PDB file of C-alpha atoms and ligand atoms in Angstrom:
ATOM      1  CA  MET A   1      71.931 215.378  36.554  1.00  0.00           C
ATOM      2  CA  ARG A   2      72.214 214.832  32.814  1.00  0.00           C
ATOM      3  CA  HIS A   3      73.308 211.268  33.407  1.00  0.00           C
ATOM      4  CA  LEU A   4      70.419 210.740  35.817  1.00  0.00           C
ATOM      5  CA  ALA A   5      67.908 212.035  33.299  1.00  0.00           C
ATOM      6  CA  LEU A   6      69.302 209.661  30.696  1.00  0.00           C
ATOM      7  CA  THR A   7      69.138 206.733  33.090  1.00  0.00           C
ATOM      8  CA  LEU A   8      65.534 207.543  33.886  1.00  0.00           C
ATOM      9  CA  ALA A   9      64.683 207.895  30.207  1.00  0.00           C
ATOM     10  CA  ALA A  10      66.237 204.491  29.579  1.00  0.00           C
ATOM     11  CA  THR A  11      64.208 203.066  32.449  1.00  0.00           C
ATOM     12  CA  VAL A  12      61.003 204.401  30.976  1.00  0.00           C
ATOM     13  CA  ALA A  13      61.917 202.961  27.572  1.00  0.00           C
ATOM     14  CA  VAL A  14      62.504 199.527  29.084  1.00  0.00           C
ATOM     15  CA  ILE A  15      59.222 199.608  30.964  1.00  0.00           C
ATOM     16  CA  GLY A  16      57.403 200.696  27.836  1.00  0.00           C
ATOM     17  CA  LEU A  17      58.821 197.779  25.905  1.00  0.00           C
ATOM     18  CA  SER A  18      58.037 195.170  28.523  1.00  0.00           C
ATOM     19  CA  ALA A  19      54.493 196.520  28.871  1.00  0.00           C
ATOM     20  CA  CYS A  20      54.007 196.110  25.093  1.00  0.00           C
ATOM     21  CA  GLY A  21      55.286 192.563  25.240  1.00  0.00           C
ATOM     22  CA  LYS A  22      52.721 191.651  27.853  1.00  0.00           C
ATOM     23  CA  SER A  23      49.686 193.336  26.330  1.00  0.00           C
ATOM     24  CA  GLY A  24      49.444 190.716  23.561  1.00  0.00           C
ATOM     25  CA  GLY A  25      48.328 188.010  25.997  1.00  0.00           C
ATOM     26  CA  THR A  26      44.947 187.500  27.578  1.00  0.00           C
ATOM     27  CA  GLU A  27      46.247 186.637  31.010  1.00  0.00           C
ATOM     28  CA  SER A  28      43.611 186.727  33.698  1.00  0.00           C
ATOM     29  CA  ALA A  29      43.909 189.539  36.193  1.00  0.00           C
ATOM     30  CA  SER A  30      44.019 187.139  39.118  1.00  0.00           C
ATOM     31  CA  THR A  31      46.922 185.058  37.817  1.00  0.00           C
ATOM     32  CA  PRO A  32      49.714 185.325  40.353  1.00  0.00           C
ATOM     33  CA  ALA A  33      52.797 186.668  38.631  1.00  0.00           C
ATOM     34  CA  SER A  34      54.774 183.477  39.027  1.00  0.00           C
ATOM     35  CA  ALA A  35      57.327 184.511  36.420  1.00  0.00           C
ATOM     36  CA  PRO A  36      57.924 188.215  36.947  1.00  0.00           C
ATOM     37  CA  THR A  37      59.770 190.044  34.196  1.00  0.00           C
ATOM     38  CA  PRO A  38      63.389 190.366  35.273  1.00  0.00           C
ATOM     39  CA  ALA A  39      64.236 193.838  36.509  1.00  0.00           C
ATOM     40  CA  ALA A  40      65.911 195.120  33.376  1.00  0.00           C
ATOM     41  CA  ALA A  41      66.011 198.773  34.393  1.00  0.00           C
ATOM     42  CA  PRO A  42      69.367 200.016  35.590  1.00  0.00           C
ATOM     43  CA  GLU A  43      69.732 200.372  39.358  1.00  0.00           C
ATOM     44  CA  LEU A  44      70.308 203.946  40.466  1.00  0.00           C
ATOM     45  CA  SER A  45      73.565 204.468  42.327  1.00  0.00           C
ATOM     46  CA  ASP A  46      73.421 205.975  45.820  1.00  0.00           C
ATOM     47  CA  ALA A  47      74.728 209.254  44.388  1.00  0.00           C
ATOM     48  CA  GLU A  48      71.946 209.276  41.756  1.00  0.00           C
ATOM     49  CA  LYS A  49      69.365 208.587  44.468  1.00  0.00           C
ATOM     50  CA  GLN A  50      70.670 211.529  46.515  1.00  0.00           C
ATOM     51  CA  THR A  51      70.492 213.789  43.428  1.00  0.00           C
ATOM     52  CA  LEU A  52      66.914 212.732  42.787  1.00  0.00           C
ATOM     53  CA  LEU A  53      66.032 213.228  46.467  1.00  0.00           C
ATOM     54  CA  ALA A  54      67.478 216.768  46.453  1.00  0.00           C
ATOM     55  CA  ALA A  55      65.339 217.602  43.386  1.00  0.00           C
ATOM     56  CA  LEU A  56      62.051 216.657  45.110  1.00  0.00           C
ATOM     57  CA  PRO A  57      59.735 219.456  46.233  1.00  0.00           C
ATOM     58  CA  ALA A  58      59.828 220.353  49.946  1.00  0.00           C
ATOM     59  CA  PRO A  59      59.417 218.700  52.385  1.00  0.00           C
ATOM     60  CA  TYR A  60      60.302 215.530  50.500  1.00  0.00           C
ATOM     61  CA  ASN A  61      63.784 216.800  49.625  1.00  0.00           C
ATOM     62  CA  THR A  62      64.538 216.516  53.348  1.00  0.00           C
ATOM     63  CA  GLY A  63      63.334 212.907  53.426  1.00  0.00           C
ATOM     64  CA  ASP A  64      65.493 210.309  55.130  1.00  0.00           C
ATOM     65  CA  LEU A  65      65.774 207.462  52.604  1.00  0.00           C
ATOM     66  CA  ALA A  66      67.148 205.027  55.174  1.00  0.00           C
ATOM     67  CA  ASN A  67      64.136 205.603  57.414  1.00  0.00           C
ATOM     68  CA  GLY A  68      61.811 205.451  54.397  1.00  0.00           C
ATOM     69  CA  LYS A  69      63.214 202.039  53.562  1.00  0.00           C
ATOM     70  CA  LYS A  70      62.674 200.950  57.157  1.00  0.00           C
ATOM     71  CA  VAL A  71      59.048 202.129  57.105  1.00  0.00           C
ATOM     72  CA  PHE A  72      58.529 200.389  53.740  1.00  0.00           C
ATOM     73  CA  ALA A  73      59.331 197.083  55.466  1.00  0.00           C
ATOM     74  CA  VAL A  74      55.676 196.940  56.575  1.00  0.00           C
ATOM     75  CA  CYS A  75      54.516 197.313  52.950  1.00  0.00           C
ATOM     76  CA  LYS A  76      56.819 194.641  51.575  1.00  0.00           C
ATOM     77  CA  SER A  77      54.636 191.714  52.572  1.00  0.00           C
ATOM     78  CA  CYS A  78      52.055 192.961  50.058  1.00  0.00           C
ATOM     79  CA  HIS A  79      53.925 195.122  47.511  1.00  0.00           C
ATOM     80  CA  THR A  80      56.943 194.970  45.196  1.00  0.00           C
ATOM     81  CA  ILE A  81      58.465 198.223  43.899  1.00  0.00           C
ATOM     82  CA  VAL A  82      60.960 197.033  41.274  1.00  0.00           C
ATOM     83  CA  PRO A  83      60.213 197.377  37.532  1.00  0.00           C
ATOM     84  CA  GLY A  84      58.150 194.390  36.403  1.00  0.00           C
ATOM     85  CA  GLY A  85      57.834 193.172  40.008  1.00  0.00           C
ATOM     86  CA  ALA A  86      55.080 190.749  40.923  1.00  0.00           C
ATOM     87  CA  ASN A  87      51.603 191.757  41.999  1.00  0.00           C
ATOM     88  CA  MET A  88      51.113 190.099  45.371  1.00  0.00           C
ATOM     89  CA  THR A  89      48.307 190.841  47.836  1.00  0.00           C
ATOM     90  CA  GLY A  90      48.726 194.394  46.591  1.00  0.00           C
ATOM     91  CA  PRO A  91      49.856 195.679  43.173  1.00  0.00           C
ATOM     92  CA  ASN A  92      53.426 196.341  42.027  1.00  0.00           C
ATOM     93  CA  LEU A  93      54.118 200.015  42.749  1.00  0.00           C
ATOM     94  CA  TYR A  94      56.833 200.796  40.181  1.00  0.00           C
ATOM     95  CA  GLY A  95      55.930 203.887  38.151  1.00  0.00           C
ATOM     96  CA  MET A  96      52.969 204.797  40.366  1.00  0.00           C
ATOM     97  CA  PHE A  97      53.619 208.566  40.565  1.00  0.00           C
ATOM     98  CA  GLY A  98      51.712 210.435  37.888  1.00  0.00           C
ATOM     99  CA  ARG A  99      49.357 207.591  37.029  1.00  0.00           C
ATOM    100  CA  LYS A 100      45.753 207.027  38.077  1.00  0.00           C
ATOM    101  CA  PRO A 101      44.960 204.710  40.985  1.00  0.00           C
ATOM    102  CA  GLY A 102      44.031 201.188  39.990  1.00  0.00           C
ATOM    103  CA  THR A 103      46.113 200.966  36.826  1.00  0.00           C
ATOM    104  CA  SER A 104      49.025 198.647  37.656  1.00  0.00           C
ATOM    105  CA  GLU A 105      48.871 196.069  34.867  1.00  0.00           C
ATOM    106  CA  GLY A 106      47.312 192.710  35.640  1.00  0.00           C
ATOM    107  CA  TYR A 107      46.107 193.540  39.162  1.00  0.00           C
ATOM    108  CA  LYS A 108      42.495 193.176  40.268  1.00  0.00           C
ATOM    109  CA  TYR A 109      41.603 196.297  42.255  1.00  0.00           C
ATOM    110  CA  SER A 110      38.570 197.121  44.357  1.00  0.00           C
ATOM    111  CA  GLU A 111      35.839 199.189  42.668  1.00  0.00           C
ATOM    112  CA  VAL A 112      36.564 202.291  44.744  1.00  0.00           C
ATOM    113  CA  VAL A 113      40.224 202.403  43.710  1.00  0.00           C
ATOM    114  CA  LYS A 114      39.365 201.743  40.044  1.00  0.00           C
ATOM    115  CA  ALA A 115      36.823 204.577  40.152  1.00  0.00           C
ATOM    116  CA  ALA A 116      39.268 207.160  41.550  1.00  0.00           C
ATOM    117  CA  THR A 117      40.021 209.970  39.103  1.00  0.00           C
ATOM    118  CA  PHE A 118      43.019 211.705  40.674  1.00  0.00           C
ATOM    119  CA  THR A 119      46.630 210.865  39.859  1.00  0.00           C
ATOM    120  CA  TRP A 120      49.026 209.605  42.491  1.00  0.00           C
ATOM    121  CA  ASP A 121      51.202 212.390  43.846  1.00  0.00           C
ATOM    122  CA  ALA A 122      52.751 213.049  47.240  1.00  0.00           C
ATOM    123  CA  GLU A 123      49.666 214.825  48.596  1.00  0.00           C
ATOM    124  CA  HIS A 124      47.219 212.014  47.769  1.00  0.00           C
ATOM    125  CA  LEU A 125      49.681 209.361  48.856  1.00  0.00           C
ATOM    126  CA  ASP A 126      50.158 211.094  52.204  1.00  0.00           C
ATOM    127  CA  LYS A 127      46.414 210.905  52.900  1.00  0.00           C
ATOM    128  CA  TRP A 128      46.195 207.309  51.654  1.00  0.00           C
ATOM    129  CA  LEU A 129      49.119 206.200  53.798  1.00  0.00           C
ATOM    130  CA  ALA A 130      47.835 207.949  56.923  1.00  0.00           C
ATOM    131  CA  SER A 131      44.696 205.797  56.729  1.00  0.00           C
ATOM    132  CA  PRO A 132      43.744 203.996  53.502  1.00  0.00           C
ATOM    133  CA  LYS A 133      40.250 203.135  54.713  1.00  0.00           C
ATOM    134  CA  THR A 134      39.466 206.710  55.764  1.00  0.00           C
ATOM    135  CA  PHE A 135      40.783 208.132  52.498  1.00  0.00           C
ATOM    136  CA  MET A 136      39.040 205.549  50.296  1.00  0.00           C
ATOM    137  CA  PRO A 137      36.315 203.685  52.171  1.00  0.00           C
ATOM    138  CA  GLY A 138      35.859 200.273  50.536  1.00  0.00           C
ATOM    139  CA  THR A 139      39.486 199.707  49.623  1.00  0.00           C
ATOM    140  CA  LYS A 140      40.769 196.188  50.124  1.00  0.00           C
ATOM    141  CA  MET A 141      44.133 197.412  51.362  1.00  0.00           C
ATOM    142  CA  SER A 142      43.975 196.037  54.905  1.00  0.00           C
ATOM    143  CA  PHE A 143      46.518 198.299  56.441  1.00  0.00           C
ATOM    144  CA  VAL A 144      45.983 200.530  59.455  1.00  0.00           C
ATOM    145  CA  GLY A 145      48.180 203.365  58.164  1.00  0.00           C
ATOM    146  CA  VAL A 146      51.471 205.064  58.964  1.00  0.00           C
ATOM    147  CA  LYS A 147      50.576 207.405  61.818  1.00  0.00           C
ATOM    148  CA  ASP A 148      53.765 209.457  62.088  1.00  0.00           C
ATOM    149  CA  ALA A 149      53.835 212.385  59.610  1.00  0.00           C
ATOM    150  CA  LYS A 150      57.640 212.403  59.343  1.00  0.00           C
ATOM    151  CA  ASP A 151      57.653 208.648  58.673  1.00  0.00           C
ATOM    152  CA  ARG A 152      55.228 209.321  55.803  1.00  0.00           C
ATOM    153  CA  ILE A 153      57.493 212.033  54.382  1.00  0.00           C
ATOM    154  CA  ASP A 154      60.475 209.666  54.502  1.00  0.00           C
ATOM    155  CA  LEU A 155      58.434 206.815  53.010  1.00  0.00           C
ATOM    156  CA  ILE A 156      57.092 208.975  50.158  1.00  0.00           C
ATOM    157  CA  ALA A 157      60.608 210.287  49.404  1.00  0.00           C
ATOM    158  CA  TYR A 158      61.850 206.676  49.366  1.00  0.00           C
ATOM    159  CA  LEU A 159      59.024 205.592  47.055  1.00  0.00           C
ATOM    160  CA  LYS A 160      59.667 208.485  44.663  1.00  0.00           C
ATOM    161  CA  VAL A 161      63.347 207.624  44.455  1.00  0.00           C
ATOM    162  CA  GLU A 162      62.742 203.869  44.076  1.00  0.00           C
ATOM    163  CA  THR A 163      59.744 203.755  41.724  1.00  0.00           C
ATOM    164  CA  GLY A 164      61.046 205.732  38.760  1.00  0.00           C
ATOM    165  CA  TYR A 165      59.548 209.144  39.609  1.00  0.00           C
ATOM    166  CA  LYS A 166      60.847 211.870  37.270  1.00  0.00           C
ATOM    167  CA  PRO A 167      61.253 215.407  38.622  1.00  0.00           C
ATOM    168  CA  GLN A 168      59.628 218.038  36.379  1.00  0.00           C
TER     169      GLN A 168
HETATM  170  C1  LIG L   1      48.145 193.589  53.930  1.00  0.00           C
HETATM  171  C2  LIG L   1      48.600 193.944  52.606  1.00  0.00           C
HETATM  172  C3  LIG L   1      49.027 195.381  52.347  1.00  0.00           C
HETATM  173  C4  LIG L   1      49.937 196.155  53.059  1.00  0.00           C
HETATM  174  C5  LIG L   1      50.681 195.800  54.338  1.00  0.00           C
HETATM  175  C6  LIG L   1      50.062 197.386  52.317  1.00  0.00           C
HETATM  176  N1  LIG L   1      49.258 197.359  51.204  1.00  0.00           N
HETATM  177 FE1  LIG L   1      49.105 198.815  49.767  1.00  0.00          FE
HETATM  178  N2  LIG L   1      47.645 197.769  48.841  1.00  0.00           N
HETATM  179  C7  LIG L   1      47.178 196.526  49.233  1.00  0.00           C
HETATM  180  C8  LIG L   1      46.031 196.163  48.421  1.00  0.00           C
HETATM  181  C9  LIG L   1      45.221 194.881  48.546  1.00  0.00           C
HETATM  182  C10 LIG L   1      45.853 197.228  47.499  1.00  0.00           C
HETATM  183  C11 LIG L   1      44.754 197.353  46.440  1.00  0.00           C
HETATM  184  C12 LIG L   1      43.659 198.186  47.081  1.00  0.00           C
HETATM  185  C13 LIG L   1      42.313 198.135  46.384  1.00  0.00           C
HETATM  186  O1  LIG L   1      42.225 197.704  45.216  1.00  0.00           O
HETATM  187  O2  LIG L   1      41.358 198.525  47.056  1.00  0.00           O
HETATM  188  C14 LIG L   1      46.878 198.211  47.798  1.00  0.00           C
HETATM  189  C15 LIG L   1      47.039 199.409  47.105  1.00  0.00           C
HETATM  190  C16 LIG L   1      48.051 200.326  47.332  1.00  0.00           C
HETATM  191  C17 LIG L   1      48.292 201.516  46.547  1.00  0.00           C
HETATM  192  C18 LIG L   1      47.490 201.965  45.330  1.00  0.00           C
HETATM  193  C19 LIG L   1      48.196 201.417  44.121  1.00  0.00           C
HETATM  194  C20 LIG L   1      47.600 201.726  42.777  1.00  0.00           C
HETATM  195  O3  LIG L   1      48.070 201.111  41.808  1.00  0.00           O
HETATM  196  O4  LIG L   1      46.688 202.555  42.652  1.00  0.00           O
HETATM  197  C21 LIG L   1      49.385 202.123  47.083  1.00  0.00           C
HETATM  198  C22 LIG L   1      50.031 203.403  46.603  1.00  0.00           C
HETATM  199  C23 LIG L   1      49.821 201.321  48.208  1.00  0.00           C
HETATM  200  N3  LIG L   1      48.979 200.252  48.335  1.00  0.00           N
HETATM  201  C24 LIG L   1      50.907 201.618  48.993  1.00  0.00           C
HETATM  202  C25 LIG L   1      51.244 200.919  50.161  1.00  0.00           C
HETATM  203  C26 LIG L   1      52.317 201.306  51.038  1.00  0.00           C
HETATM  204  C27 LIG L   1      53.306 202.421  50.787  1.00  0.00           C
HETATM  205  C28 LIG L   1      52.287 200.440  52.094  1.00  0.00           C
HETATM  206  C29 LIG L   1      53.121 200.442  53.352  1.00  0.00           C
HETATM  207  C30 LIG L   1      53.004 201.609  54.193  1.00  0.00           C
HETATM  208  C31 LIG L   1      51.220 199.492  51.846  1.00  0.00           C
HETATM  209  N4  LIG L   1      50.606 199.827  50.667  1.00  0.00           N
HETATM  210  C32 LIG L   1      50.894 198.429  52.678  1.00  0.00           C
HETATM  211  C33 LIG L   1      47.678 195.748  50.246  1.00  0.00           C
HETATM  212  C34 LIG L   1      48.605 196.156  51.201  1.00  0.00           C
END
């Protein structure tokens, strides 16, 4: 656990640095990220992922990461989840938990997402993923939703483990 916390702290430090490096430029929000920053953050081992999973609040601690990864396959055409990953049709999702919607650097969001005032957590994400257009009418995320509740639990657990979420 101690090692995991250190790894995560290092990850955050790396992200912080790369974000600083980028903020000097005046790159336009619509520029496709043709040269994504290399993923400098250390990969979590399978054991570290299982430790992080077990530390999630119920029901996410029972999430099936393999199924979550399978469900995420439908998101992959539009989203990257690695640190510094490209914005594609949708924004890079690394570090999304605990930040406000519409704040992934360099991505041009719809007005409704930019105007949202909550922070992304499992509860909001569950509603968003069930039906983005019902949850936030006007979003440009053209995705019908993940209808199965257990698939959403597994997907959210997978996203928490893969996007640098830190347990409290
Ligand atoms: C067809 C492309 C597409 C697919 C498929 C898709 N998304 Fe998106 N996603 C988008 C777009 C576009 C946005 C930006 C929405 C806006 O600005 O209105 C977005 C936004 C998001 C956000 C908000 C991010 C932020 O920074 O606030 C999350 C979270 C998200 N998507 C998760 C997912 C997940 C998980 C899946 C798979 C179940 C998925 N998306 C499937 C295109 C897609």
